[in-house]
Coordinates of C-alpha atoms in Angstrom, one line a residue:
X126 CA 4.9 -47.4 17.9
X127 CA 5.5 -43.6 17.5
X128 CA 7.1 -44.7 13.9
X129 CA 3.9 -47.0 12.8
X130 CA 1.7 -44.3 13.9
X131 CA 3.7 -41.4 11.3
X132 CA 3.8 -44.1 8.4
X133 CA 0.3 -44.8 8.7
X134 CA -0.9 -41.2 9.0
X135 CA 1.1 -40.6 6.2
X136 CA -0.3 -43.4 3.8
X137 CA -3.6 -42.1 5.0
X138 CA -3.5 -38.7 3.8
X139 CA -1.9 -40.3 0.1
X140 CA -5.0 -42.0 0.1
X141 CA -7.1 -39.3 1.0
X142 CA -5.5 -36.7 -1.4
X143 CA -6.0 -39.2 -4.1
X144 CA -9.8 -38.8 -3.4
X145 CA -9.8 -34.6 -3.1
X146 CA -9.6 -32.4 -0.4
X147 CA -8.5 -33.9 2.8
X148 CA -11.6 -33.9 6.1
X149 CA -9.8 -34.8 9.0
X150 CA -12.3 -35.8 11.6
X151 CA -11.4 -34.1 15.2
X152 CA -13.3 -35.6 18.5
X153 CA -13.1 -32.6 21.5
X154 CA -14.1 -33.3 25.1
X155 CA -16.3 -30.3 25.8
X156 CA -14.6 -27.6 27.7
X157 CA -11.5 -28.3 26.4
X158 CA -9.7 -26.0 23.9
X159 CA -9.2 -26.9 20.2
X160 CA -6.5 -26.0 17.9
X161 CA -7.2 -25.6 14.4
X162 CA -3.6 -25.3 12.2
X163 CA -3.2 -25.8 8.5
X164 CA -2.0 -28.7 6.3
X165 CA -1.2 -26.7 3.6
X166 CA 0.5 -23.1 3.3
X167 CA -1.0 -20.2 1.4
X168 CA -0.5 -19.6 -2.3
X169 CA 2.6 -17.1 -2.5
X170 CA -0.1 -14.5 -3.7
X171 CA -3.5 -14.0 -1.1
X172 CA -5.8 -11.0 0.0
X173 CA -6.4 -13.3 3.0
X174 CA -7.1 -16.8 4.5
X175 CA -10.7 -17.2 6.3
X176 CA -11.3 -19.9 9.3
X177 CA -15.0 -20.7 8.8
X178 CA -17.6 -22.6 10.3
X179 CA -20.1 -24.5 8.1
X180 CA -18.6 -23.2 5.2
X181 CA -20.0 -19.7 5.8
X182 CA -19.7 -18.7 9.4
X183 CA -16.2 -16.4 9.5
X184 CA -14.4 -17.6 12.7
X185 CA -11.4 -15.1 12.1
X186 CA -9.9 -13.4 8.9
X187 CA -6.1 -13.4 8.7
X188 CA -4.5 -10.4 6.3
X189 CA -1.3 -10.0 4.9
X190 CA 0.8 -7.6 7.2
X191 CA -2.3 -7.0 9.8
X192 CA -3.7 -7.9 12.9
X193 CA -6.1 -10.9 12.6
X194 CA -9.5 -10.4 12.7
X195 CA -11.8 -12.2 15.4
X196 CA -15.6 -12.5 14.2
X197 CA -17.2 -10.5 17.0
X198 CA -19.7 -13.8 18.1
X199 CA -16.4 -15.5 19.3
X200 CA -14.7 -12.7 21.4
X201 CA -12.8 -13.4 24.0
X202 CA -12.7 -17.6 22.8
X203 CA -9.8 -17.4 20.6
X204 CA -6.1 -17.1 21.4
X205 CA -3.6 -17.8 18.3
X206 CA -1.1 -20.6 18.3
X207 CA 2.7 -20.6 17.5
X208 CA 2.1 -21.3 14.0
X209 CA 1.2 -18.8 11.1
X210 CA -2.5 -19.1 10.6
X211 CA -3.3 -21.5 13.5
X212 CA -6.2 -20.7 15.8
X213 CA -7.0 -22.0 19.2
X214 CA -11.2 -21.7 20.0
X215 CA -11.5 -22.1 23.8
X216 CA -13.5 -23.8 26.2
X217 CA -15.5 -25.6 23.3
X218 CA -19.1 -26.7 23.5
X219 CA -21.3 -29.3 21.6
X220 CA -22.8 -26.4 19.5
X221 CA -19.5 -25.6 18.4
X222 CA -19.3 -28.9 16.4
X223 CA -19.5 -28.4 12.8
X224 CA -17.2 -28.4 9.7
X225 CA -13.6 -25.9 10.5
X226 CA -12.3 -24.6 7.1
X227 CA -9.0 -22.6 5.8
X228 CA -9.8 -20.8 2.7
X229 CA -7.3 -18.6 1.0
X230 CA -8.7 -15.9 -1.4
X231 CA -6.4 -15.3 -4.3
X232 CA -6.5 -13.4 -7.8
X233 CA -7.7 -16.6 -9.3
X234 CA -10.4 -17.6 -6.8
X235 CA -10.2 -19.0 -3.6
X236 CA -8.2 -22.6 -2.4
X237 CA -9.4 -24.6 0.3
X238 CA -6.3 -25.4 2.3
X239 CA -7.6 -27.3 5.3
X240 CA -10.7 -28.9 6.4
X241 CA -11.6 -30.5 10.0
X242 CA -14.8 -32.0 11.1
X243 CA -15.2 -31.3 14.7
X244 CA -17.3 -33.6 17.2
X245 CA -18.0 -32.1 20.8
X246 CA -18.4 -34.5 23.3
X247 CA -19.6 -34.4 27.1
X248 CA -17.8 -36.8 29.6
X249 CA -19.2 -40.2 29.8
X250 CA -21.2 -41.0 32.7
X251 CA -19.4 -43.0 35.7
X252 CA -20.3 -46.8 35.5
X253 CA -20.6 -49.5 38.5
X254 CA -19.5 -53.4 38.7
X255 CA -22.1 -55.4 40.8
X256 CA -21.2 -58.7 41.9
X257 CA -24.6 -60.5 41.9
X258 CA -23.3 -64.2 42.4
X259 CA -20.4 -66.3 43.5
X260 CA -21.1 -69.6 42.8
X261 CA -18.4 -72.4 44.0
X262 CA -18.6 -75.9 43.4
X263 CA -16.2 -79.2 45.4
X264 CA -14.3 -79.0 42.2
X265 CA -12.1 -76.2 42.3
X266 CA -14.6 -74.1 39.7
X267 CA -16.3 -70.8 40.2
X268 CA -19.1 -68.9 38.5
X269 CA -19.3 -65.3 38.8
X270 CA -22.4 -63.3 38.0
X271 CA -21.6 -59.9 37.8
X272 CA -23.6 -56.9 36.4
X273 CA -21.6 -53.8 34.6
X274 CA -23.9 -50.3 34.5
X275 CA -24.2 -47.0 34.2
X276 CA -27.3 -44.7 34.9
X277 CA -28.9 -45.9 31.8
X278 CA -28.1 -49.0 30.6
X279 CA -26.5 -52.1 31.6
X280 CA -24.8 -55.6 30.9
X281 CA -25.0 -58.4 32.3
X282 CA -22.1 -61.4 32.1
X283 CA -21.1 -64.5 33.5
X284 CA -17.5 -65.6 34.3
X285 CA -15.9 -68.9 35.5
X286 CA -12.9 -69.6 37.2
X287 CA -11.0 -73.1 37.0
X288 CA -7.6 -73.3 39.4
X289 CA -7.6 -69.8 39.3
X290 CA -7.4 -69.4 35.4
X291 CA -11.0 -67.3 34.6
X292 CA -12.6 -66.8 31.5
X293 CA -16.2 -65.1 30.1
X294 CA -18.7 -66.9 28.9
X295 CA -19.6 -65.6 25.1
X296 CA -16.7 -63.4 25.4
X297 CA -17.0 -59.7 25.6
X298 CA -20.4 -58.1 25.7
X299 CA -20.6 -54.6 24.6
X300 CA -23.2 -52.4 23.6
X301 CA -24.0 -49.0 22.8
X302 CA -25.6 -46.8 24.9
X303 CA -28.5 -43.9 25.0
X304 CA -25.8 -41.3 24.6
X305 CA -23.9 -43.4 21.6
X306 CA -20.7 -44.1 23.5
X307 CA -20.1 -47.6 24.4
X308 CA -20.0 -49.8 27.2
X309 CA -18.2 -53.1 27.4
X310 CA -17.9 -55.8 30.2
X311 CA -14.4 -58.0 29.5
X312 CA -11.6 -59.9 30.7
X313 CA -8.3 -58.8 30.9
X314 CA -5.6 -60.8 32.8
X315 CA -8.3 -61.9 35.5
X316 CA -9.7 -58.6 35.8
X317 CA -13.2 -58.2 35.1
X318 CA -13.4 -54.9 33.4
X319 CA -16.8 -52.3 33.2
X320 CA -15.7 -49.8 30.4
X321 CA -17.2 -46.4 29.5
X322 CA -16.0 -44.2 26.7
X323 CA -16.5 -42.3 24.0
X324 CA -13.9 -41.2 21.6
X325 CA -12.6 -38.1 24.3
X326 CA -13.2 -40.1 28.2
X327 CA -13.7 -42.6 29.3
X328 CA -14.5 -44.4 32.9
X329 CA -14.2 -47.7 34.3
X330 CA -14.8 -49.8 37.1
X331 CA -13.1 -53.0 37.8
X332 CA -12.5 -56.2 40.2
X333 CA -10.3 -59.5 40.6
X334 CA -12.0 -62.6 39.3
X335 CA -9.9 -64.6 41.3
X336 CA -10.2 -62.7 44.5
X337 CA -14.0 -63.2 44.6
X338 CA -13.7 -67.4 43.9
X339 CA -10.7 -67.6 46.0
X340 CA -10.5 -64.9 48.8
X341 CA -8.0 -66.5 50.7
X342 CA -5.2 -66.1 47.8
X343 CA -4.4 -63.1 49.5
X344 CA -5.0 -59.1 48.3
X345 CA -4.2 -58.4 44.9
X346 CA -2.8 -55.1 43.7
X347 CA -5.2 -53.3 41.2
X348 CA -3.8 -51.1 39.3
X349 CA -5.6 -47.7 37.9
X350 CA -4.9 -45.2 35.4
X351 CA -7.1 -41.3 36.3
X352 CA -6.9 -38.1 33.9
X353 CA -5.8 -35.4 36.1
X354 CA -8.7 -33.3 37.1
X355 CA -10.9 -36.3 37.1
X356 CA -12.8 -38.1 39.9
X357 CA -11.8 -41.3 41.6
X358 CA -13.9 -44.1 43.2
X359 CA -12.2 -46.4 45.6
X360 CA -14.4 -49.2 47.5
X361 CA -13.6 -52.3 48.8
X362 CA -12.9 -55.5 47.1
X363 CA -13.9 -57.8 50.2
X364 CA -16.0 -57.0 53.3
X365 CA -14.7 -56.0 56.8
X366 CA -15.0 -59.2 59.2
X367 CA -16.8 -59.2 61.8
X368 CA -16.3 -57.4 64.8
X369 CA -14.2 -55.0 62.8
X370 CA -13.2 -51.3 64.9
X371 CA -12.9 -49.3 62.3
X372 CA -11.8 -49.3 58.6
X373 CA -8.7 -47.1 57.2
X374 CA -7.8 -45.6 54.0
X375 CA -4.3 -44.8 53.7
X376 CA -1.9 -44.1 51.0
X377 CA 1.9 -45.7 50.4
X378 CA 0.6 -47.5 53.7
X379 CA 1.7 -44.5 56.0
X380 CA -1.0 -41.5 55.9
X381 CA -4.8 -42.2 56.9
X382 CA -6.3 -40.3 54.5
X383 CA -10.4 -41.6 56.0
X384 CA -11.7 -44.0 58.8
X385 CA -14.9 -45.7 58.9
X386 CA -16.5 -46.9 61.8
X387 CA -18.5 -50.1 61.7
X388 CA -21.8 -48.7 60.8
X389 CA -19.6 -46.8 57.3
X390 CA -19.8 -43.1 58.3
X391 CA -16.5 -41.7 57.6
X392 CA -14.6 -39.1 59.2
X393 CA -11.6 -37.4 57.2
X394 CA -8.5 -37.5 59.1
X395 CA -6.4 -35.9 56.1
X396 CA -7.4 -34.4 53.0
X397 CA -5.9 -34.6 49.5
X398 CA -5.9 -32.1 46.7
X399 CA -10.0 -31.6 45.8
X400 CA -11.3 -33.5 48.6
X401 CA -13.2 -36.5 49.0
X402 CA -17.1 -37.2 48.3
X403 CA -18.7 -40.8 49.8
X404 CA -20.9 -42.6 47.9
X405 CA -24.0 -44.6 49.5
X406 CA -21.5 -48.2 49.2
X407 CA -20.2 -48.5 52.6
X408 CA -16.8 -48.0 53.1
X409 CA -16.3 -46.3 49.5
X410 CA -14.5 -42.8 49.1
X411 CA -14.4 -40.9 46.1
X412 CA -11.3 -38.8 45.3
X413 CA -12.4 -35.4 43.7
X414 CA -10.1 -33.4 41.1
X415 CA -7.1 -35.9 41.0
X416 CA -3.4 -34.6 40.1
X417 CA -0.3 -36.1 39.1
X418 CA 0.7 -35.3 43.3
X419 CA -2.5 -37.4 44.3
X420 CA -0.3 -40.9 42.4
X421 CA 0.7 -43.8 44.8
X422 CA -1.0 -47.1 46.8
X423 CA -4.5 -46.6 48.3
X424 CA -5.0 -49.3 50.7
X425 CA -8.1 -50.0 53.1
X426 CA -7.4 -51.6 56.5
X427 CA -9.8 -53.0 59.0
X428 CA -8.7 -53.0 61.8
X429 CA -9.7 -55.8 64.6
X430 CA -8.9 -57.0 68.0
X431 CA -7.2 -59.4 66.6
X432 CA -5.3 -57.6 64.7
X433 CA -5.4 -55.6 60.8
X434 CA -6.2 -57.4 57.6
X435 CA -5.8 -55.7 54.6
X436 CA -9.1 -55.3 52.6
X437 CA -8.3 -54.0 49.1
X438 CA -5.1 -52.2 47.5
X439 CA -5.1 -50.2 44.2
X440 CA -2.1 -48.6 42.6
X441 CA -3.3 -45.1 41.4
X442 CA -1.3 -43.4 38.3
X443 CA -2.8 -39.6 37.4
X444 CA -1.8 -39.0 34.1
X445 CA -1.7 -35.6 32.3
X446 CA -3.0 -34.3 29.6
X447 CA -1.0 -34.3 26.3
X448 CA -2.4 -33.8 23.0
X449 CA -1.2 -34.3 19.6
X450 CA -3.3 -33.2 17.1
X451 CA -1.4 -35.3 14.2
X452 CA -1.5 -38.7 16.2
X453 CA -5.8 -37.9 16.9
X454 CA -6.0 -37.6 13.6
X455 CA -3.8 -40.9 12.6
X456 CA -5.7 -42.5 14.8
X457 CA -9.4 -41.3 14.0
X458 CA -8.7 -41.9 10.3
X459 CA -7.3 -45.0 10.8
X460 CA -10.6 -45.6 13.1
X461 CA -13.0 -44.4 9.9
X462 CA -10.9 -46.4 7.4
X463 CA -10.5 -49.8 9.3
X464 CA -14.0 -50.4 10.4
X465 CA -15.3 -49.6 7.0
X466 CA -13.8 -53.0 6.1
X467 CA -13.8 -54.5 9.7
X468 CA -16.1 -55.7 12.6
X469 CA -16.1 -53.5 16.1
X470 CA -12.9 -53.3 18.0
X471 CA -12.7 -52.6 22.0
X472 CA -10.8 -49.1 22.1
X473 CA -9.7 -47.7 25.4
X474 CA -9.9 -44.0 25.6
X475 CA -8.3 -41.7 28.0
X476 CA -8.3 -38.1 27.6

């Protein structure tokens, strides 16, 4: 894969050079840090190369044998990277999205070495799967009526179930949202999948076809992928019987982490990294600030005179952060070029 993605970035910028001056296109989750480097060095004869903003905002001034130059409006926002010329603007914000250019002055004028188009982008909003309807029929069948939203919008979508093999009706519904990302409602594998993103995040809930139409299959592993430093929400995939005690959240099946009492209020009886929040669904916990240390099962437990019956079980993988700059930009450009010439494709984002 790493292979296709060089070979493809590479015949990208063939075909870009053929057409001028390369614009590589750069989505940034705000608050994050952005390097700017260049694609091509300086002429062997320069009084100095300019990173500037819009064309005529300087950003900072590099000079031959001297300390680089930081315009004064960006003090204390800029670090420099390991390579010669590269900068690295901090903490970015949506009014720092613009057009990032390397200019070298020379003798004979000046050359335009590098050019990124930056797009700032806030965090996607956290979405919600609502079950509205389980219908089951003699046969075997199941129709599920299920509901994916976010504060703003929503879809709607109905999925059926024959001898546990589901599928959607009309296929995927998608559509794009007040803020311009997109939100999607699918099915992968089963799972019925509410999807958030823009290009930089993304959030998602999700839920077993098959455990809704046939709840006595037994409790199905779900497993979930987090950014570090992002929230969590865990809630149950099947209600507590009746006459339940108490419900538990444990981890790797051996630490209670939260227990519920029958009426949902919680009570912490041990705390991970950031701490926990509790949404207004009973029985749900939100994990705040996830890292790599906060990976493993999560697994809710009621617990009855009769004995424990296991409720819901996810499998939680926090991922780092690691960023190439080359493979964004393979993969923006490759974004831009392809649906030029083709129809919408479903992209899962995680950053």
């Amino acid at each position: 894969m790493r292979s296709c993605v060089v070979l493809l970035f590479a015949s990208l910028l063939t075909l870009c050079e053929a057409q001028g001056t390369i614009v590589t296109p750069v989505f940034v989750l705000k608050g994050r840090d952005l390097l700017l480097k260049l694609h091509a060095d300086p002429p062997e004869r320069f009084f100095f190369v300019d990173w500037k903003i819009n064309k005529k905002y300087l950003l900072v001034r590099f000079i031959p044998g001297g300390k680089p130059h930081v315009d004064p409006r960006f003090t204390g926002r800029v670090q420099f990277g390991e390579n010669k010329f590269s900068v690295i603007l901090k903490n970015v914000q949506e009014v720092d999205s613009g057009v990032y250019s390397a200019v070298a002055a020379t003798d004979t004028g000046d050359k335009l070495l590098t050019e990124y188009k930056v797009t700032v982008q806030g965090p996607v909003s956290p979405v919600e799967l609502i079950v509205g309807r389980v219908d089951n029929s003699s046969s075997g069948s199941c129709d599920l009526h299920v509901t994916c939203r976010t504060h703003n919008s929503n879809i709607s979508s109905t999925f059926r179930c024959d001898d546990q093999v589901c599928s959607q009706e009309g296929g995927e519904r998608s559509k794009v949202t007040t803020s311009g990302a997109s939100l999607q409602v699918y099915l992968l594998n089963n799972v019925i999948i509410c999807n958030h993103n823009n290009q930089v995040h993304w959030t998602q809930d999700l839920i077993h076809a098959e455990q809704l139409c046939y709840p006595n299959t037994g409790t199905i592993v779900t497993p979930v992928f987090v950014l570090k430093g992002r929230d969590l929400l865990l809630k149950l995939h099947a209600d507590p019987p009746e006459g339940v005690l108490y419900v538990d959240w444990k981890i790797n099946k051996t630490v209670d982490l939260v227990r519920f009492d029958p009426r949902g209020q919680s009570n912490v009886l041990h705390d991970v990294t950031g701490g926990f929040e509790f949404p207004e669904n009973k029985f749900s916990m939100i994990l705040k600030n996830v890292q790599e240390v906060d990976s493993g099962v999560y697994s809710a437990v009621a617990v009855t005179p009769k004995g424990d019956k296991l409720l819901t079980e996810y499998k939680v993988t926090v991922q780092g952060e690691s960023v190439n700059i080359s493979l964004i930009v393979s993969v923006a450009m490759f974004h831009k070029l392809f649906t030029e010439t083709s129809p919408p494709l479903r992209t899962s984002v995680s950053s």
